[in-house]
Coordinates of C-alpha atoms in Angstrom, one line a residue:
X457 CA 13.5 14.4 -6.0
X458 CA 13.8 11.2 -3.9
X459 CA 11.2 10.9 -1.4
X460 CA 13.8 9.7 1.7
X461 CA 17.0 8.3 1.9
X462 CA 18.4 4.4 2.9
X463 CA 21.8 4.3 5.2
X464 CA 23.1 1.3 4.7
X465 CA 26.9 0.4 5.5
X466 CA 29.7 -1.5 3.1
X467 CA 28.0 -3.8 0.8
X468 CA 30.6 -6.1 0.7
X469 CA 30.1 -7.2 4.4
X470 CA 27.1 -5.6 6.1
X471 CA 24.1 -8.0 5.9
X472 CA 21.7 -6.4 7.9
X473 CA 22.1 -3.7 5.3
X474 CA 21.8 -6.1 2.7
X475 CA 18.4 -7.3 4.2
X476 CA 17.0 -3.7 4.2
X477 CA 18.0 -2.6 0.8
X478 CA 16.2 -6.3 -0.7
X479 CA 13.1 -5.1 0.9
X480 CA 13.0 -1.2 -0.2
X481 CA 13.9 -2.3 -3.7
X482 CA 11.4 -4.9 -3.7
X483 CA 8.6 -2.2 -2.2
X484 CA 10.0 0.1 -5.1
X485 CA 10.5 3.0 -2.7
X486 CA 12.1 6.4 -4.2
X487 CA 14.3 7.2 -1.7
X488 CA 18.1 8.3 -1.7
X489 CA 21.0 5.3 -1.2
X490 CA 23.3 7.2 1.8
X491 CA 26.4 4.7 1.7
X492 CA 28.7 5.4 4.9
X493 CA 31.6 2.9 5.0
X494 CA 31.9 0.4 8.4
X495 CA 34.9 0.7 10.7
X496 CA 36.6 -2.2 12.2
X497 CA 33.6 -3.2 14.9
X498 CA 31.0 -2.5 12.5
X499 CA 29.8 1.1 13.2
X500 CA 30.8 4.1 12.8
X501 CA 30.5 8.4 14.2
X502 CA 28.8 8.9 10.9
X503 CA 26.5 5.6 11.4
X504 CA 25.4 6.8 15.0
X505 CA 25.0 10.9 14.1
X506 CA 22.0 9.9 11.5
X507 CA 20.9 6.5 12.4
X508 CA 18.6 6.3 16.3
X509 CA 20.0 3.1 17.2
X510 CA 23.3 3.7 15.8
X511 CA 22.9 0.5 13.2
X512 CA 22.3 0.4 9.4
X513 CA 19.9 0.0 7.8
X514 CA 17.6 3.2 8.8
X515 CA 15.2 4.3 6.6
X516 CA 13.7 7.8 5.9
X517 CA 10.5 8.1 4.0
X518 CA 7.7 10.4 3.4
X519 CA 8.1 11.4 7.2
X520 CA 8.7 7.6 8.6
X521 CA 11.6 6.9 10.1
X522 CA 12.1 3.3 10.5
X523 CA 15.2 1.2 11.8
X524 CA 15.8 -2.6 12.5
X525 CA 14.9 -4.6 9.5
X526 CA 11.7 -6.4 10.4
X527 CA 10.2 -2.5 11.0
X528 CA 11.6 -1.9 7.7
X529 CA 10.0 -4.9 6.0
X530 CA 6.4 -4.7 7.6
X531 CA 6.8 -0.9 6.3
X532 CA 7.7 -1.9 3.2
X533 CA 4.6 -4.7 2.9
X534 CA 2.4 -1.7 3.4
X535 CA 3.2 -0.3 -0.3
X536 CA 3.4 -4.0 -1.4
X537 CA 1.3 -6.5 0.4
X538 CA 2.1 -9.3 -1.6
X539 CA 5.9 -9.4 -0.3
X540 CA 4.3 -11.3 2.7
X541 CA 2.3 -14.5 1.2
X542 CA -1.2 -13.9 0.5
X543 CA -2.6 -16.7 2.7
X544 CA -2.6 -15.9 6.5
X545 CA -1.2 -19.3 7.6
X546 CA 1.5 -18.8 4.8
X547 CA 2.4 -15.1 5.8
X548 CA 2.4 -16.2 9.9
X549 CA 4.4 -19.0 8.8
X550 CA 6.9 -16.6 7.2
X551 CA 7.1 -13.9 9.5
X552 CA 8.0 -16.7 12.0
X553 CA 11.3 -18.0 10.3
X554 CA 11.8 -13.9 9.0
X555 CA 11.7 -13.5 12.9
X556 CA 14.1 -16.5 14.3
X557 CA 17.0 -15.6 11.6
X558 CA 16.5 -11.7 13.0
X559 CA 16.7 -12.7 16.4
X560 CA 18.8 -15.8 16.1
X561 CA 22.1 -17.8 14.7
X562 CA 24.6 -16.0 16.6
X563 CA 26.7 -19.0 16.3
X564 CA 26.8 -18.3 11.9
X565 CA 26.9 -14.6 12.1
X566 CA 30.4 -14.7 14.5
X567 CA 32.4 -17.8 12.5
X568 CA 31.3 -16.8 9.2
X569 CA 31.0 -13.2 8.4
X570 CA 29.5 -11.8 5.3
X571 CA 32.4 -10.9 2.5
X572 CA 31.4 -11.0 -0.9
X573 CA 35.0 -10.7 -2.0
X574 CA 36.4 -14.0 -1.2
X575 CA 36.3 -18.0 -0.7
X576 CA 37.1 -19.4 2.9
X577 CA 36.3 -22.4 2.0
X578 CA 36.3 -24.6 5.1
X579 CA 36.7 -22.2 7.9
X580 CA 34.4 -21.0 10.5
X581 CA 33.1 -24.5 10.9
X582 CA 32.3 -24.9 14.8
X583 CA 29.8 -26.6 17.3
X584 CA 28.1 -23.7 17.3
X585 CA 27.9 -22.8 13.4
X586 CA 27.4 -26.0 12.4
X587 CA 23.9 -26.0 14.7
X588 CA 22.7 -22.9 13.3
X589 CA 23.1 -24.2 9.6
X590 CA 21.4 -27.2 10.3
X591 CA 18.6 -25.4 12.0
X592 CA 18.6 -23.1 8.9
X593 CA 18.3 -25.9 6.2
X594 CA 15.4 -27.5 8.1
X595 CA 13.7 -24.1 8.5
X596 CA 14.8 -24.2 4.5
X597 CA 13.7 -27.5 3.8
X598 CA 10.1 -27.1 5.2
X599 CA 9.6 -23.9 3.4
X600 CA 10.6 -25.2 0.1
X601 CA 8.6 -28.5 0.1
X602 CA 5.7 -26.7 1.7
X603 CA 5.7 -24.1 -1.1
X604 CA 7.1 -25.5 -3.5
X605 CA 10.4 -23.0 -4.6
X606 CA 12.6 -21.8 -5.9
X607 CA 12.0 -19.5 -2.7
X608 CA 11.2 -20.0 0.6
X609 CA 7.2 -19.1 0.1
X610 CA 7.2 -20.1 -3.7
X611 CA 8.0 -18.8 -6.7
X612 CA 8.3 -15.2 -6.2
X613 CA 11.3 -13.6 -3.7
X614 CA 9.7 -12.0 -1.3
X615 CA 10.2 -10.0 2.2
X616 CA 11.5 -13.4 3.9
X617 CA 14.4 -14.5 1.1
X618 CA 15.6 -10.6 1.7
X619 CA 16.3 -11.8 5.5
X620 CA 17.7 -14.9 4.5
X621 CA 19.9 -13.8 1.9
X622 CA 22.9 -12.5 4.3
X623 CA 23.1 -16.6 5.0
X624 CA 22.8 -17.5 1.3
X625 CA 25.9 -15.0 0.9
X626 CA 27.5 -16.8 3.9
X627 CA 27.2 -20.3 2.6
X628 CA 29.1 -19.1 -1.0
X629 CA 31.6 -17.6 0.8
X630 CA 32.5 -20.2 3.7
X631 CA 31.1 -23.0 1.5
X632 CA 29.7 -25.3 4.7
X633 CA 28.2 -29.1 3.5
X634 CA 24.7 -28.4 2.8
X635 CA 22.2 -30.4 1.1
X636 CA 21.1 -29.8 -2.8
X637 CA 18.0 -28.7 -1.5
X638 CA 20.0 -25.8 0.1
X639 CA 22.4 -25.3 -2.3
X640 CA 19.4 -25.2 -5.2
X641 CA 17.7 -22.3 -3.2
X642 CA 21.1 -20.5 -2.9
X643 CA 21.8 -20.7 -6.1
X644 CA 18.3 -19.3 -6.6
X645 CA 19.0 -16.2 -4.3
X646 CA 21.9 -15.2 -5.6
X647 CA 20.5 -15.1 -9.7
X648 CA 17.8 -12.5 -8.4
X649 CA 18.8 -9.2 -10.5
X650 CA 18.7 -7.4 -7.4
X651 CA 20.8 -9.8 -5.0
X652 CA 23.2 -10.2 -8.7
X653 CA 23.6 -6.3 -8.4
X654 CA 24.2 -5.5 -5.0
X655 CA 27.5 -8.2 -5.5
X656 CA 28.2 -6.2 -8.4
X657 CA 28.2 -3.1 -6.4
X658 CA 30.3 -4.8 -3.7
X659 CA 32.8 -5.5 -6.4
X660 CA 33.0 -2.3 -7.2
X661 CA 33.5 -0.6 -3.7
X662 CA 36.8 0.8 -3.3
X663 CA 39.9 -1.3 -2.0
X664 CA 40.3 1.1 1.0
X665 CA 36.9 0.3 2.4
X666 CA 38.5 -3.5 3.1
X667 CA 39.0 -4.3 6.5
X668 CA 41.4 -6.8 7.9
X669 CA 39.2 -8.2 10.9
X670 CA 37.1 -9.5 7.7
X671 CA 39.5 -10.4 5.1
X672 CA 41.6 -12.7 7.0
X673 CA 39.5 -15.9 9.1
X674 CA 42.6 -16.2 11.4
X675 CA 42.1 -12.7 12.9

């Protein structure tokens, strides 16, 4: 028997759901997926009847009950330590850039949804966009030649490529200019087995679950 359950929303557009379901797997937790299908602003009855802020992720286990995704990953570090780099000025230096892409990048997240379904390429390019993907690729840039790759803190994926995947996703959908530097760690993210089999599971999510406000750039 599972020891708690993960509420995540669609997989083919929810990233913060995305984020949390990286880091569980990665921690190896035994808990139960609860899938509950997003309406057209994001949310839905079922969402706010089980989660206490309304929002997926939300994670149950062994008597924790933990929501927004940083809670999640610094719960998840405590069964796995080394999802955070070993090395203090390493692990501050990644829960830094784990913490601006939580509370930032507004500007991405509203011209470029996550879809895992399709290719817009060149949409959702704006003033605004465009800033927080060059913010992100220097943030990216630093990591990588501080660290060395193919992830941002070296060469295993850890709690801070779970954040940052939702943007990798982005980037292969919307297809913005980015450096080879960028698209090399991208391209990195997305062969992970576990990032590989959540897009396989989006695939396979049934076509009523689409929603127009996300399949369509001109809505």
């Amino acid at each position: 028997m599972a020891e708690g359950r993960l509420v995540i929303g669609t997989k083919r557009y929810s990233s913060w759901s995305l984020r949390g379901w990286l880091m569980v797997h990665l921690a190896q937790l035994d808990v139960e997926e609860v899938m509950i299908p997003l309406a057209g602003g994001g949310g839905t009855q079922a969402i706010k009847a089980v989660s206490p802020n309304a929002l997926v992720p939300y994670l149950e286990h062994r008597g924790a009950r933990v929501w927004e995704s940083l809670a999640i990953a610094e719960y998840c570090a405590e069964f796995r330590a080394d999802l955070w780099p070993r090395d203090r000025t390493a692990r501050a230096h990644a829960r830094s850039i784990a913490s601006e892409m939580h509370a930032g990048f507004r500007g991405l997240r509203m011209a470029m949804p996550m879809n895992l379904g399709r290719d817009f390429a060149g949409h959702g390019r704006n003033k605004d966009s465009l800033a927080d993907i060059a913010r992100i690729e220097a943030i990216w840039a630093e990591a990588l030649g501080l660290y060395g790759g193919p992830f941002l803190m070296g060469g295993d994926f850890g709690l801070v490529d779970a954040m940052y995947a939702p943007v990798v996703a982005r980037f292969l959908t919307w297809k913005p200019e980015i450096t080879p530097l960028s698209q090399a760690y991208c391209d990195a993210v997305r062969a992970h087995p576990l990032v590989d089999r959540w897009y396989r599971e989006a695939a396979a999510e049934p076509a009523e679950w689409l929603l127009p406000k996300y399949e369509d750039p001109a809505l």
